[in-house]
XYZ file of N, CA and C in Angstrom:
768
model
N 72.401 85.979 116.547
C 73.469 85.968 115.670
C 73.246 87.116 114.591
N 74.256 87.923 114.274
C 74.041 89.039 113.332
C 73.934 88.378 111.794
N 73.253 89.067 111.105
C 73.009 88.588 109.668
C 74.360 88.612 108.910
N 74.714 87.526 108.171
C 75.986 87.671 107.449
C 75.982 88.677 106.478
N 77.162 89.201 106.148
C 77.359 90.146 105.035
C 77.632 89.398 103.763
N 76.577 89.285 103.034
C 76.723 88.375 101.887
C 77.645 88.848 100.843
N 77.657 90.251 100.752
C 78.600 90.819 99.724
C 80.071 90.557 100.119
N 80.357 90.676 101.447
C 81.691 90.514 101.933
C 82.154 89.021 101.733
N 81.290 88.174 101.976
C 81.468 86.743 101.839
C 81.856 86.305 100.415
N 81.037 86.971 99.534
C 81.349 86.654 97.989
C 82.631 87.238 97.621
N 82.933 88.429 98.076
C 84.284 89.057 97.648
C 85.285 88.375 98.261
N 85.298 87.918 99.417
C 86.481 87.205 100.087
C 86.575 85.787 99.446
N 85.483 85.257 99.038
C 85.679 83.949 98.178
C 86.399 84.167 96.890
N 86.137 85.276 96.205
C 86.926 85.567 95.057
C 88.344 85.732 95.279
N 88.569 86.527 96.298
C 90.073 86.855 96.683
C 90.784 85.525 97.040
N 90.097 84.672 97.787
C 90.756 83.364 98.106
C 90.989 82.456 96.990
N 90.038 82.441 96.067
C 90.307 81.724 94.844
C 91.360 82.197 94.017
N 91.367 83.500 93.860
C 92.505 84.083 93.055
C 93.896 83.970 93.715
N 93.776 84.012 95.128
C 95.020 83.898 95.777
C 95.776 82.580 95.543
N 95.013 81.510 95.192
C 95.655 80.286 94.915
C 96.432 80.302 93.543
N 96.235 81.307 92.758
C 96.925 81.369 91.479
C 98.304 81.983 91.796
N 99.243 81.925 90.887
C 100.573 82.499 91.056
C 100.460 84.008 90.826
N 99.825 84.757 91.702
C 99.478 86.210 91.490
C 100.807 86.974 91.381
N 101.789 86.676 92.230
C 102.967 87.485 92.482
C 104.198 86.955 91.848
N 104.000 86.214 90.721
C 105.256 85.683 90.147
C 105.899 86.716 89.216
N 105.075 87.861 88.866
C 105.648 88.897 88.160
C 105.250 90.226 88.921
N 106.037 91.266 88.674
C 105.699 92.548 89.257
C 105.759 93.631 88.325
N 104.996 94.724 88.402
C 105.054 95.788 87.533
C 104.926 97.008 88.414
N 105.001 98.177 87.780
C 104.844 99.405 88.449
C 103.824 100.189 87.816
N 102.848 100.646 88.534
C 101.775 101.556 88.047
C 101.553 102.526 89.050
N 101.566 103.787 88.668
C 101.410 104.900 89.524
C 100.569 106.012 88.886
N 99.238 105.686 88.606
C 98.570 106.582 87.682
C 97.978 107.826 88.507
N 96.796 107.978 88.667
C 96.192 109.077 89.216
C 96.099 109.125 90.793
N 96.747 109.916 91.470
C 96.890 109.893 92.953
C 96.229 110.980 93.649
N 95.364 111.698 92.857
C 94.767 112.855 93.589
C 93.594 112.368 94.465
N 93.654 112.571 95.709
C 92.553 112.208 96.597
C 91.301 112.991 96.217
N 90.164 112.336 96.487
C 88.888 113.048 96.282
C 88.739 114.121 97.332
N 87.719 115.053 97.131
C 87.601 116.118 98.211
C 87.234 115.476 99.463
N 87.761 115.872 100.556
C 87.543 115.206 101.901
C 86.048 115.620 102.388
N 85.427 114.782 103.061
C 84.021 115.122 103.725
C 84.369 116.126 104.767
N 83.266 116.761 105.259
C 83.291 117.735 106.250
C 83.964 117.164 107.568
N 83.633 115.923 107.794
C 84.162 115.391 109.159
C 85.407 114.587 109.007
N 86.225 114.917 107.973
C 87.494 114.106 107.707
C 88.558 114.521 108.730
N 89.309 113.632 109.185
C 90.364 113.964 110.120
C 91.418 114.842 109.385
N 92.102 115.673 110.231
C 93.156 116.403 109.602
C 94.301 115.598 109.142
N 94.600 114.420 109.703
C 95.721 113.661 109.264
C 95.180 112.187 109.248
N 95.462 111.502 108.048
C 95.082 110.076 107.961
C 96.077 109.296 107.081
N 95.996 108.014 106.998
C 96.891 107.300 106.145
C 96.485 105.887 105.934
N 97.130 105.213 105.107
C 96.951 103.704 104.938
C 98.223 103.077 104.463
N 98.287 101.748 104.792
C 99.439 100.879 104.414
C 98.964 99.601 103.865
N 99.390 99.225 102.694
C 99.194 98.127 102.028
C 100.341 97.001 101.966
N 100.081 95.846 102.215
C 101.217 94.927 102.232
C 100.769 93.570 101.659
N 101.620 93.067 100.626
C 101.387 91.712 100.101
C 102.621 90.983 100.043
N 102.712 89.680 100.464
C 103.904 88.992 100.585
C 103.551 87.518 100.202
N 104.434 86.971 99.337
C 104.340 85.500 99.167
C 105.803 84.891 99.203
N 105.838 83.586 99.636
C 107.049 82.824 99.676
C 106.746 81.455 99.351
N 107.514 81.015 98.184
C 107.320 79.575 97.750
C 108.775 78.871 97.968
N 108.614 77.630 98.445
C 109.854 76.841 98.566
C 109.549 75.419 98.156
N 110.633 74.734 97.835
C 110.544 73.369 97.299
C 111.096 73.353 95.898
N 110.149 72.876 94.863
C 110.579 72.854 93.550
C 110.868 74.305 92.995
N 110.119 75.287 93.483
C 110.445 76.620 93.142
C 110.772 77.432 94.454
N 111.741 78.210 94.395
C 112.097 79.054 95.545
C 111.987 80.554 95.077
N 110.941 81.216 95.528
C 110.683 82.615 95.248
C 110.002 83.227 96.282
N 110.167 84.623 96.308
C 109.347 85.457 97.244
C 109.156 86.871 96.529
N 108.006 87.299 96.873
C 107.531 88.582 96.378
C 107.072 89.563 97.505
N 107.494 90.793 97.460
C 107.036 91.762 98.463
C 106.415 92.999 97.710
N 105.265 93.389 98.095
C 104.727 94.544 97.559
C 104.202 95.415 98.722
N 104.740 96.604 98.922
C 104.410 97.388 100.029
C 104.054 98.874 99.500
N 103.008 99.435 100.001
C 102.495 100.787 99.629
C 102.105 101.533 100.971
N 102.320 102.833 100.861
C 101.883 103.659 102.077
C 101.382 104.893 101.398
N 100.330 105.584 102.067
C 99.767 106.840 101.675
C 99.523 107.682 102.875
N 99.999 108.858 102.973
C 99.704 109.807 104.021
C 98.949 111.039 103.530
N 97.909 111.433 104.182
C 97.141 112.549 103.709
C 96.854 113.453 104.885
N 97.000 114.919 104.573
C 96.646 115.785 105.669
C 95.990 116.945 104.989
N 95.231 117.660 105.846
C 94.327 118.818 105.325
C 94.802 120.112 106.007
N 95.001 121.116 105.142
C 95.069 122.482 105.690
C 94.280 123.460 104.833
N 93.189 123.943 105.474
C 92.340 124.854 104.673
C 91.790 124.253 103.484
N 91.917 124.882 102.371
C 91.458 124.387 101.026
C 92.478 123.432 100.428
N 93.607 123.149 101.081
C 94.587 122.296 100.528
C 94.412 120.878 101.077
N 94.685 119.843 100.243
C 94.779 118.474 100.540
C 96.186 118.063 100.035
N 97.006 117.550 101.009
C 98.303 117.190 100.760
C 98.412 115.580 100.816
N 99.150 114.971 99.996
C 99.381 113.566 100.083
C 100.869 113.111 99.744
N 101.274 112.146 100.493
C 102.636 111.584 100.253
C 102.544 110.060 100.060
N 103.074 109.556 99.027
C 102.923 108.165 98.767
C 104.332 107.514 98.512
N 104.441 106.291 99.029
C 105.632 105.557 98.722
C 105.335 104.095 98.416
N 106.076 103.533 97.449
C 105.808 102.046 97.083
C 107.200 101.332 96.898
N 107.103 100.155 97.176
C 108.282 99.240 96.876
C 107.820 97.937 96.358
N 108.535 97.261 95.505
C 108.198 96.061 94.887
C 109.460 95.324 94.691
N 109.540 93.991 95.072
C 110.678 93.215 94.872
C 110.433 91.748 94.729
N 110.941 91.215 93.649
C 110.621 89.730 93.292
C 111.976 88.970 93.162
N 112.129 87.991 93.858
C 113.356 87.083 93.606
C 112.893 85.722 93.398
N 113.627 85.039 92.561
C 113.442 83.609 92.239
C 114.819 82.910 92.151
N 114.988 81.859 92.980
C 116.147 81.109 92.976
C 117.396 81.951 93.383
N 117.131 82.916 94.293
C 118.150 83.880 94.778
C 118.540 84.896 93.763
N 117.839 84.999 92.620
C 118.128 86.071 91.740
C 116.944 87.042 91.502
N 117.137 88.345 91.572
C 116.120 89.435 91.558
C 115.730 89.499 90.143
N 114.270 89.505 90.021
C 113.687 89.573 88.724
C 112.929 90.839 88.531
N 112.666 91.540 89.701
C 111.899 92.783 89.609
C 112.413 93.635 90.946
N 112.523 94.834 90.746
C 112.982 95.794 91.857
C 112.590 97.175 91.469
N 111.532 97.748 92.147
C 110.960 99.002 91.810
C 110.635 99.817 93.062
N 110.819 101.153 92.974
C 110.566 102.103 93.980
C 109.841 103.333 93.558
N 109.100 103.905 94.329
C 108.482 105.106 93.937
C 108.155 105.987 95.250
N 108.329 107.276 95.036
C 108.051 108.304 95.996
C 107.309 109.436 95.265
N 106.232 109.902 95.801
C 105.467 111.051 95.229
C 104.739 111.906 96.320
N 104.707 113.196 95.939
C 104.050 114.176 96.777
C 103.047 114.958 95.904
N 101.856 115.267 96.480
C 100.892 115.906 95.708
C 100.064 116.844 96.557
N 99.531 117.895 95.891
C 98.655 118.786 96.721
C 97.504 119.082 95.676
N 96.366 119.364 96.382
C 95.073 119.690 95.618
C 94.419 120.941 96.299
N 94.110 121.937 95.561
C 93.582 123.065 96.042
C 92.151 123.338 95.538
N 91.084 123.340 96.473
C 89.761 123.415 96.254
C 89.353 124.874 95.781
N 88.774 124.968 94.574
C 88.220 126.198 94.184
C 86.754 126.146 94.431
N 86.039 127.349 94.076
C 84.581 127.346 94.170
C 83.963 126.387 93.202
N 82.903 125.711 93.649
C 82.298 124.677 92.738
C 83.009 123.421 92.696
N 82.803 122.705 91.663
C 83.472 121.325 91.488
C 84.764 121.506 90.769
N 85.616 122.432 91.089
C 86.856 122.690 90.416
C 88.011 122.638 91.373
N 89.193 122.311 90.969
C 90.312 122.265 91.796
C 91.637 122.399 90.964
N 92.662 122.919 91.600
C 93.941 122.870 91.058
C 94.859 121.792 91.618
N 95.787 121.292 90.980
C 96.699 120.232 91.541
C 98.164 120.344 91.075
N 98.974 119.794 91.793
C 100.454 119.686 91.430
C 101.028 118.494 92.096
N 101.955 117.831 91.428
C 102.633 116.683 92.025
C 103.986 116.515 91.423
N 104.873 115.912 92.266
C 106.152 115.471 91.848
C 106.356 114.050 92.189
N 107.005 113.270 91.351
C 107.093 111.922 91.344
C 108.434 111.389 91.041
N 109.059 110.619 91.891
C 110.354 109.836 91.587
C 110.228 108.410 91.569
N 110.604 107.747 90.497
C 110.480 106.355 90.371
C 111.752 105.711 89.819
N 112.077 104.516 90.282
C 113.252 103.761 89.903
C 112.805 102.359 89.675
N 113.118 101.862 88.363
C 112.739 100.430 88.088
C 113.942 99.846 87.371
N 114.477 98.843 88.156
C 115.758 98.302 87.786
C 115.753 97.630 86.358
N 114.664 97.133 85.933
C 114.491 96.332 84.724
C 113.695 96.985 83.662
N 113.422 98.339 83.629
C 112.673 98.967 82.774
C 113.451 99.810 81.682
N 114.785 99.755 81.951
C 115.642 100.505 80.991
C 116.083 101.943 81.480
N 115.324 102.426 82.435
C 115.665 103.740 82.996
C 116.422 103.512 84.454
N 117.377 104.368 84.588
C 117.967 104.344 85.947
C 117.042 104.930 86.963
N 116.439 106.047 86.500
C 115.392 106.673 87.349
C 114.575 107.759 86.482
N 113.471 108.097 86.973
C 112.702 109.111 86.262
C 112.085 110.066 87.364
N 112.123 111.371 87.005
C 111.650 112.477 87.896
C 110.545 113.275 87.086
N 109.451 113.371 87.651
C 108.360 114.017 86.867
C 107.763 115.110 87.835
N 107.390 116.234 87.279
C 106.636 117.314 87.892
C 105.581 117.840 87.088
N 104.320 117.818 87.558
C 103.173 118.042 86.662
C 102.085 118.879 87.523
N 101.501 119.797 86.914
C 100.421 120.539 87.480
C 99.239 120.936 86.505
N 98.185 121.297 86.989
C 97.098 121.642 86.169
C 95.692 121.753 86.830
N 94.658 121.634 85.979
C 93.384 121.834 86.496
C 92.573 120.563 86.498
N 91.671 120.292 87.574
C 90.799 119.238 87.699
C 89.380 119.614 87.904
N 88.464 118.763 87.605
C 87.039 118.955 87.745
C 86.352 117.691 88.492
N 85.614 117.940 89.458
C 84.882 116.913 90.227
C 83.622 116.688 89.421
N 83.569 115.594 88.556
C 82.285 115.436 87.760
C 81.164 114.810 88.673
N 81.477 113.799 89.441
C 80.541 113.124 90.343
C 81.035 113.170 91.705
N 80.024 113.332 92.770
C 80.423 113.295 94.124
C 79.194 112.998 94.986
N 78.955 111.773 95.137
C 77.828 111.300 96.029
C 78.171 110.190 96.942
N 77.173 109.601 97.604
C 77.482 108.441 98.404
C 77.914 107.193 97.591
N 77.586 107.108 96.409
C 77.874 105.884 95.666
C 79.023 106.076 94.679
N 79.027 107.197 93.906
C 80.011 107.318 92.804
C 80.751 108.730 93.094
N 82.007 108.521 92.719
C 82.885 109.800 92.630
C 83.660 109.692 91.300
N 83.833 110.692 90.633
C 84.540 110.873 89.329
C 85.262 112.075 89.179
N 86.568 112.059 89.008
C 87.354 113.261 88.866
C 88.082 113.146 87.491
N 88.331 114.256 86.809
C 89.019 114.341 85.584
C 90.066 115.466 85.746
N 91.234 115.364 85.272
C 92.215 116.410 85.358
C 93.191 116.430 84.118
N 93.848 117.540 83.891
C 94.850 117.647 82.859
C 95.651 118.780 83.143
N 96.960 118.675 82.489
C 97.889 119.765 82.658
C 99.181 119.483 82.074
N 100.112 120.449 82.030
C 101.422 120.312 81.483
C 102.374 119.801 82.625
N 103.558 119.289 82.100
C 104.602 118.906 83.066
C 105.872 118.799 82.476
N 106.823 118.304 83.236
C 108.341 118.104 82.811
C 108.747 116.759 83.322
N 109.515 116.111 82.596
C 110.019 114.742 83.029
C 111.518 114.698 82.731
N 112.297 114.156 83.670
C 113.767 114.003 83.473
C 113.963 112.534 83.488
N 114.438 111.862 82.361
C 114.689 110.468 82.283
C 116.194 110.291 82.470
N 116.671 109.437 83.382
C 118.054 109.110 83.408
C 118.253 107.699 82.779
N 118.899 107.581 81.691
C 119.142 106.348 81.028
C 120.422 105.731 81.329
N 120.513 104.419 81.380
C 121.647 103.711 81.736
C 122.799 103.780 80.615
N 122.355 103.587 79.359
C 123.267 103.437 78.229
C 123.364 104.692 77.351
N 122.561 105.815 77.550
C 122.434 106.837 76.707
C 122.464 108.077 77.531
N 122.428 109.308 76.800
C 122.377 110.637 77.598
C 120.990 110.732 78.181
N 120.857 111.572 79.269
C 119.722 111.866 79.806
C 118.734 112.546 79.008
N 117.426 112.448 79.067
C 116.392 113.032 78.266
C 115.565 113.912 79.224
N 115.305 115.144 78.670
C 114.469 116.137 79.413
C 113.301 116.420 78.557
N 112.110 116.120 78.982
C 110.947 116.078 78.130
C 109.734 116.877 78.729
N 109.098 117.534 77.923
C 107.870 118.282 78.205
C 106.756 117.209 78.164
N 105.741 117.224 79.103
C 104.736 116.248 79.222
C 103.360 116.862 79.036
N 102.445 116.211 78.270
C 101.096 116.543 78.360
C 100.345 115.483 79.068
N 99.664 115.843 80.313
C 99.017 114.810 81.097
C 97.480 114.859 81.258
N 96.890 113.807 81.271
C 95.360 113.768 81.586
C 95.164 112.422 82.340
N 94.146 112.542 83.158
C 93.895 111.343 84.069
C 92.373 111.448 84.540
N 92.006 110.265 85.044
C 90.673 110.131 85.656
C 90.733 109.230 86.786
N 89.855 109.466 87.772
C 89.753 108.638 88.995
C 88.219 108.417 89.281
N 87.791 107.104 89.214
C 86.434 106.787 89.505
C 86.233 105.701 90.625
N 85.288 105.954 91.361
C 85.180 105.100 92.521
C 83.620 104.716 92.692
N 83.324 103.498 92.798
C 81.949 102.995 93.020
C 81.784 102.237 94.268
N 81.056 102.851 95.255
C 80.797 102.178 96.495
C 79.487 101.432 96.352
N 79.622 100.193 95.823
C 78.421 99.360 95.520
C 77.762 98.733 96.825
N 78.395 98.831 97.951
C 77.735 98.419 99.165
C 78.451 99.164 100.347
N 77.942 98.978 101.450
C 78.429 99.636 102.660
C 79.949 99.148 102.930
N 80.274 97.962 102.476
C 81.533 97.333 102.884
C 82.537 96.989 101.759
N 82.178 97.500 100.570
C 83.052 97.206 99.414
C 82.927 98.225 98.343
N 83.985 98.485 97.606
C 83.985 99.459 96.560
C 85.009 99.030 95.428
N 84.711 99.576 94.266
C 85.545 99.259 93.104
C 86.289 100.694 92.714
N 87.420 100.722 92.401
C 88.218 101.893 92.083
C 88.873 101.635 90.641
N 88.729 102.642 89.803
C 89.481 102.637 88.503
C 90.210 103.929 88.331
N 91.523 103.893 88.154
C 92.417 105.042 87.871
C 93.003 104.876 86.520
N 93.078 105.865 85.733
C 93.753 105.845 84.400
C 94.450 107.167 84.225
N 95.675 107.037 83.604
C 96.392 108.371 83.287
C 97.125 108.134 81.884
N 97.396 109.291 81.275
C 98.071 109.279 80.060
C 99.132 110.404 80.139
N 100.410 110.123 79.779
C 101.514 111.008 79.827
C 102.186 111.042 78.427
N 101.937 112.171 77.699
C 102.438 112.212 76.334
C 103.644 113.095 76.179
N 104.774 112.597 75.556
C 105.916 113.325 75.299
C 106.245 113.086 73.701
N 107.167 113.831 73.208
C 107.617 113.638 71.799
C 108.467 112.430 71.677
N 108.847 111.749 72.667
C 109.620 110.517 72.618
C 108.696 109.262 72.813
N 107.775 109.296 73.689
C 106.848 108.164 73.864
C 105.689 108.607 74.657
N 104.745 107.768 74.753
C 103.475 107.876 75.389
C 103.332 106.885 76.590
N 103.116 107.197 77.762
C 103.114 106.263 78.918
C 101.560 106.197 79.440
N 100.909 105.134 79.419
C 99.562 104.939 79.896
C 99.689 104.057 81.134
N 98.764 104.359 82.069
C 98.747 103.626 83.232
C 97.313 103.313 83.735
N 97.128 102.203 84.317
C 95.727 101.795 84.726
C 95.837 101.080 86.051
N 94.895 101.279 86.974
C 94.757 100.556 88.209
C 93.291 100.276 88.426
N 92.964 99.012 88.566
C 91.641 98.576 88.885
C 91.779 97.836 90.236
N 90.934 98.235 91.179
C 90.972 97.621 92.581
C 89.731 97.404 93.135
N 89.438 96.250 93.725
C 88.280 95.840 94.436
C 88.637 95.784 95.926
N 87.977 96.517 96.780
C 88.444 96.571 98.192
C 87.300 96.108 99.037
N 87.453 95.152 99.946
C 86.283 94.627 100.898
C 86.755 95.018 102.313
N 85.979 95.767 102.960
C 86.340 96.175 104.241
C 86.010 95.121 105.271
N 86.906 94.678 106.083
C 86.693 93.707 107.192
C 86.132 94.315 108.468
N 86.711 95.538 108.711
C 86.222 96.372 109.871
C 86.748 97.710 109.586
N 86.678 98.678 110.611
C 86.936 100.010 110.333
C 88.315 100.325 109.982
N 89.293 99.423 110.289
C 90.615 99.659 109.933
C 91.254 98.806 108.896
N 90.831 97.486 108.752
C 91.366 96.479 107.964
C 90.442 96.168 106.736
N 91.236 95.976 105.605
C 90.471 95.635 104.380
C 91.244 94.560 103.625
N 90.654 93.908 102.682
C 91.257 93.005 101.705
C 91.230 93.728 100.347
N 92.136 93.687 99.558
C 92.274 94.367 98.343
C 92.819 93.416 97.114
N 92.110 93.332 96.089
C 92.456 92.690 94.912
C 92.662 93.662 93.787
N 93.808 93.692 93.215
C 94.082 94.786 92.204
C 94.737 94.338 90.944
N 94.542 95.013 89.920
C 95.232 94.678 88.643
C 95.826 95.937 88.097
N 97.011 96.109 87.727
C 97.758 97.347 87.371
C 98.504 97.040 85.941
N 98.340 98.072 85.119
C 98.956 98.033 83.788
C 99.745 99.266 83.531
N 100.975 99.107 82.988
C 101.651 100.279 82.593
C 102.228 99.886 81.164
N 101.997 100.818 80.243
C 102.421 100.621 78.925
C 103.248 101.861 78.476
N 104.395 101.632 77.838
C 105.387 102.637 77.344
C 105.348 102.233 75.907
N 104.928 103.273 75.143
C 104.974 103.059 73.585
C 106.330 102.963 72.923
N 107.320 103.487 73.538
C 108.694 103.457 73.052
C 109.651 103.393 74.157
N 109.892 102.267 74.793
C 110.888 102.156 75.922
C 112.270 102.219 75.398
N 113.271 102.387 76.168
C 114.627 102.308 75.900
C 114.964 100.904 75.026
N 115.992 101.144 74.212
C 116.378 100.037 73.319
C 116.691 98.758 73.933
N 117.230 98.767 75.223
C 117.583 97.600 75.910
C 116.446 96.996 76.674
N 115.238 97.420 76.470
C 114.055 96.838 77.046
C 113.070 96.326 75.942
N 112.829 95.054 75.964
C 111.958 94.332 74.976
C 110.536 94.473 75.108
N 110.018 94.608 76.485
C 108.614 94.536 76.709
C 108.099 95.959 76.880
N 106.938 96.216 76.280
C 106.455 97.594 76.373
C 105.325 97.635 77.465
N 104.718 96.462 77.795
C 103.605 96.500 78.691
C 103.984 95.620 79.948
N 103.779 96.197 81.243
C 103.907 95.427 82.481
C 102.539 95.416 83.127
N 102.319 94.266 83.714
C 101.086 94.074 84.403
C 101.320 93.369 85.878
N 100.535 93.715 86.775
C 100.532 93.175 88.083
C 99.165 92.871 88.633
N 98.942 91.619 88.998
C 97.799 91.280 89.659
C 98.109 90.806 91.122
N 97.524 91.485 92.124
C 97.965 91.140 93.448
C 96.770 91.169 94.445
N 96.938 90.413 95.508
C 95.941 90.399 96.700
C 96.775 90.905 97.817
N 96.223 91.699 98.667
C 96.995 92.357 99.789
C 96.030 92.708 100.891
N 96.597 93.019 102.079
C 95.964 93.441 103.210
C 96.092 95.067 103.366
N 94.997 95.794 103.579
C 95.109 97.259 103.624
C 94.637 97.786 105.104
N 95.613 98.439 105.624
C 95.320 99.011 106.970
C 95.178 100.522 106.923
N 94.045 101.111 107.477
C 93.881 102.507 107.383
C 93.720 102.971 108.817
N 94.199 104.325 109.056
C 94.048 104.945 110.286
C 93.705 106.402 110.033
């Protein structure tokens, strides 16, 4: 009999315990730092992953929650391109309480040494956040601070532009100052912790985003992921009372 993977057993136990809580009764939207780390020499030209979480409660409470994410990555010379999509939907007693969509595209160009340039465009729509939709375009400079078998850390910053379409007011066109970090700690051969944070400053508000994720690999393709996401808007539209949204979720992750 092979020796049990104790770290996987412990992580799965945490996820199963947390899954018993009402993790998906609320949903939020976080899309912080999406720059992939530099690919290893043996990385495939094209790769991707898909993440899915779903709950359904019936009886005294009738609700269902769907969280779906996908990421496609491909390599061309010194360029790394990625395309991301997300959808979240929560209904309770046949009434929708959260409905969010995101599509973003990004490129990273490797320079000599631990330096790179990046650019990305992001479209997001959140039915209950006071915005009809938001479109952002940001570019700038990044630096790979750490890159080894255990730790990776990237920092980046740059200017950008955002177009906010509001439901009750005129559209807003804003200049953005952006900064972000991405840290990953592979504390075993089968599990890692990821921390992403970003800050987008405009003269109207400041938007901060955070994603903390624990991923336990079951095999070469399938993983379990427990994540916590936070999005804070310092000055949301007047018809929105809440400044901070959070999501805690457990999901299956498939990679190819």
